Short mmCIF file of C-alpha atoms in Angstrom, two decimals:
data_model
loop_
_atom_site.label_atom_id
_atom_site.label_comp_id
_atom_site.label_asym_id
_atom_site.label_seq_id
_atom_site.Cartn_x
_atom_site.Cartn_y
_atom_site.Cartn_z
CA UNK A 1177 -71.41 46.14 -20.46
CA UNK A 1178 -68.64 43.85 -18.50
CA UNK A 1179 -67.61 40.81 -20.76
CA UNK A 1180 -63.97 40.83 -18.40
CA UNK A 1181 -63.00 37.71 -16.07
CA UNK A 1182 -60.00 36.71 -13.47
CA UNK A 1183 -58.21 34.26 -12.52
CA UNK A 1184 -57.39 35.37 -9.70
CA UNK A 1185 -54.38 34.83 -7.23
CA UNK A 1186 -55.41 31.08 -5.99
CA UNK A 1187 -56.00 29.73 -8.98
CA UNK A 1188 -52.68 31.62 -10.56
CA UNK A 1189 -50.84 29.19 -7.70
CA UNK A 1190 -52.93 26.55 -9.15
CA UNK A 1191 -52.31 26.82 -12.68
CA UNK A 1192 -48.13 26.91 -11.82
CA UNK A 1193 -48.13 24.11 -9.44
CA UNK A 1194 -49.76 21.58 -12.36
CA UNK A 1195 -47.27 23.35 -14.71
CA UNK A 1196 -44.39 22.17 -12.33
CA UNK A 1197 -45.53 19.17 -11.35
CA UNK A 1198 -44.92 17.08 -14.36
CA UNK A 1199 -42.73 19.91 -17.05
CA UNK A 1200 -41.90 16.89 -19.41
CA UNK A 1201 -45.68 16.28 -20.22
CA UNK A 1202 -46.55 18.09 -23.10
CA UNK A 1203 -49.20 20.26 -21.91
CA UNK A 1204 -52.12 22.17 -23.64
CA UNK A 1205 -53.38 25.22 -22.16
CA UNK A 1206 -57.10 25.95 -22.47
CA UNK A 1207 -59.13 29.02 -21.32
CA UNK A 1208 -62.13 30.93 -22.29
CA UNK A 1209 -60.85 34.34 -22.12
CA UNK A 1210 -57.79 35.74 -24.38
CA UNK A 1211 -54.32 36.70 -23.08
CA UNK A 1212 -53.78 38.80 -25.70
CA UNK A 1213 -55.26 40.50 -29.05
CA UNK A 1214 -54.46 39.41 -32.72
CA UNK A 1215 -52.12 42.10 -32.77
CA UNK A 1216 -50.40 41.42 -29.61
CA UNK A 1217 -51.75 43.75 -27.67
CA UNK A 1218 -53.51 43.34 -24.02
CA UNK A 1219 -57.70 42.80 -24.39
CA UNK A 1220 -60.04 45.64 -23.31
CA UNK A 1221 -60.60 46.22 -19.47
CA UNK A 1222 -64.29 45.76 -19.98
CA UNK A 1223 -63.67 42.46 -21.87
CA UNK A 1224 -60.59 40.92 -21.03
CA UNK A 1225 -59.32 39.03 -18.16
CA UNK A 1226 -57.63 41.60 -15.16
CA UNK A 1227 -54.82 39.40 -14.40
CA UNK A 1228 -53.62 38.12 -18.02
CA UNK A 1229 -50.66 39.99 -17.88
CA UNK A 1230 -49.86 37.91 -14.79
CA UNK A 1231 -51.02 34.35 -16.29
CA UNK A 1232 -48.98 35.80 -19.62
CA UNK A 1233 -45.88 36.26 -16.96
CA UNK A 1234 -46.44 32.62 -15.28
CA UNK A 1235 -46.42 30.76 -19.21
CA UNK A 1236 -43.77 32.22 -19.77
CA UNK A 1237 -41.87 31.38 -17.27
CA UNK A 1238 -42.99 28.08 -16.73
CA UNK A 1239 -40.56 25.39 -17.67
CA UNK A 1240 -43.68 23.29 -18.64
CA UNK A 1241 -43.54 21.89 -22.59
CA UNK A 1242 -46.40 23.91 -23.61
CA UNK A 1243 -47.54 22.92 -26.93
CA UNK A 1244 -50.45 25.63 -27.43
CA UNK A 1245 -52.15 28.21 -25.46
CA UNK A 1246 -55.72 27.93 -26.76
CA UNK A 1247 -58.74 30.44 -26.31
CA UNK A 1248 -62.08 31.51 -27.68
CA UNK A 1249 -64.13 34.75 -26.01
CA UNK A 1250 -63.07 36.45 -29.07
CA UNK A 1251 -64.83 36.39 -32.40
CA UNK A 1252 -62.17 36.34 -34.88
CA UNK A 1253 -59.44 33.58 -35.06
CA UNK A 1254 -56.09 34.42 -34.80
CA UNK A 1255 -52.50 33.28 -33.76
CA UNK A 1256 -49.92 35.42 -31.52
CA UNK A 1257 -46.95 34.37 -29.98
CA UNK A 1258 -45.47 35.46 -26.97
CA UNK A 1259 -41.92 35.07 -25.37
CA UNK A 1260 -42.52 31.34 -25.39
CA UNK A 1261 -45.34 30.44 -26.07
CA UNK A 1262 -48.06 30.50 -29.52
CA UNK A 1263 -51.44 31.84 -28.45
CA UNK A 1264 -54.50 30.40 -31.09
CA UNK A 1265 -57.80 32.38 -30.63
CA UNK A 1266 -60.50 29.54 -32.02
CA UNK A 1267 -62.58 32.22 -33.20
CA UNK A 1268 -65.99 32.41 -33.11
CA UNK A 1269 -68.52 28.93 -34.61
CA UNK A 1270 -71.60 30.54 -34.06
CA UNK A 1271 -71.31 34.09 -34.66
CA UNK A 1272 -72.22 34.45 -38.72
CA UNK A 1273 -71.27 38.61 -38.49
CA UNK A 1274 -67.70 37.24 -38.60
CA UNK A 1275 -65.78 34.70 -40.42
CA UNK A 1276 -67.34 31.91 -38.00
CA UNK A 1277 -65.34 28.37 -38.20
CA UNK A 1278 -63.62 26.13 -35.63
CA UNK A 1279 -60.28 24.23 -35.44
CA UNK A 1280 -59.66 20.36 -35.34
CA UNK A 1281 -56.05 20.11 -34.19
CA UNK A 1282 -53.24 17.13 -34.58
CA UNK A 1283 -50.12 17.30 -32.42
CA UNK A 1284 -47.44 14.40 -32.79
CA UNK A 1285 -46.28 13.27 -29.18
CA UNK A 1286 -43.07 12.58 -30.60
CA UNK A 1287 -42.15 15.82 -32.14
CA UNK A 1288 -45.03 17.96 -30.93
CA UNK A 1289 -45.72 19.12 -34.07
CA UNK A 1290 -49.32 20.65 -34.11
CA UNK A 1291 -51.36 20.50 -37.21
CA UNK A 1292 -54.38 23.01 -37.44
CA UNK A 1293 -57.62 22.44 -39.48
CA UNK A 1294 -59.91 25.27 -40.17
CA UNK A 1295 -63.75 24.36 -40.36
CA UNK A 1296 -65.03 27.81 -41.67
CA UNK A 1297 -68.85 28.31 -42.41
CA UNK A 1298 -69.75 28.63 -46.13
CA UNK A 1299 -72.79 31.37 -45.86
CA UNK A 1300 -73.81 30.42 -49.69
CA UNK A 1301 -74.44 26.35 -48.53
CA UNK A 1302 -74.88 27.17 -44.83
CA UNK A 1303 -71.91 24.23 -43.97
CA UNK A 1304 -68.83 24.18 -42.56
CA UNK A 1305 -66.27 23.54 -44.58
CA UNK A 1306 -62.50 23.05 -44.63
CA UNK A 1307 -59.78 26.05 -45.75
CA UNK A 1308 -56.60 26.51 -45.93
CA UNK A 1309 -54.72 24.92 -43.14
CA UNK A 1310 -51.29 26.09 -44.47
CA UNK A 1311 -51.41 29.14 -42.99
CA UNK A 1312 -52.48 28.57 -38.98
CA UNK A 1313 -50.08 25.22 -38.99
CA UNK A 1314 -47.00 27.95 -40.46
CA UNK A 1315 -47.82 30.50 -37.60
CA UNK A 1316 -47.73 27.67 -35.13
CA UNK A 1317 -44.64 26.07 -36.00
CA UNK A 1318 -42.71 29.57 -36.84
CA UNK A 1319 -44.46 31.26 -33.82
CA UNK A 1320 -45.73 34.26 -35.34
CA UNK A 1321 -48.87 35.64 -35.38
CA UNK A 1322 -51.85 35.21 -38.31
CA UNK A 1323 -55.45 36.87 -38.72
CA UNK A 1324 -57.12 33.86 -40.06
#
């Protein structure tokens, strides 16, 4: 079973010319597939994206202000940070076999301070419901990474 994706080399050229094009805009960065595991290391070839060590490379580099990274394609949430940049996995909201939730995220303009809110489901009243934010809005802003 092949769950892996690309990017791919033209829209690589893509992705950096936007980044250029305006590096004083803070920028979010939003894909399905993750760039990197909860524990930092590269996704499975079978599930992963080929080229995410290249897209890794090109964020990096980038002088874009890149608030967040953001992904789902894997089921568990998670932070990570990289040389520059904080990775959040969303997680999974549908998938009950794991702690299934979403995020509802605030980031001030002026200080681009990002504040994460964790929607998790409650099995016992089949809802949503909030949890502790504390700990995804500290990984952000100290760029570490967090299994949520």
């Amino acid at each position: 079973w092949d769950a892996s994706g690309s990017v791919g080399p033209a829209q690589l050229a893509q992705v950096e010319a936007l980044l250029a094009a305006d590096p004083n805009t803070p920028t979010i960065v939003a894909l399905h597939y993750g760039l990197l595991r909860y524990d930092g290391r590269s996704d499975r070839p079978l599930h992963g994206l080929s080229d995410a060590p290249q897209l890794l490379e090109l964020l990096d580099r980038s002088p874009a202000r890149i608030i967040l990274v953001l992904h789902g394609h894997m089921h568990r949430a998670f932070t990570v940070a990289t040389a520059k940049r904080t990775i959040v996995c969303a997680g999974s909201a549908i998938d009950l076999r794991t702690d299934a939730g979403y995020f509802i995220y605030e980031i001030d303009l002026e200080t681009l301070a990002v504040r994460a809110e964790r929607r998790a489901w409650n099995r016992r009243e089949q809802r949503y419901e909030r949890t502790d934010t504390e700990v995804i809005t500290r990984a952000i802003a100290e760029r570490r990474g967090v299994l949520v």
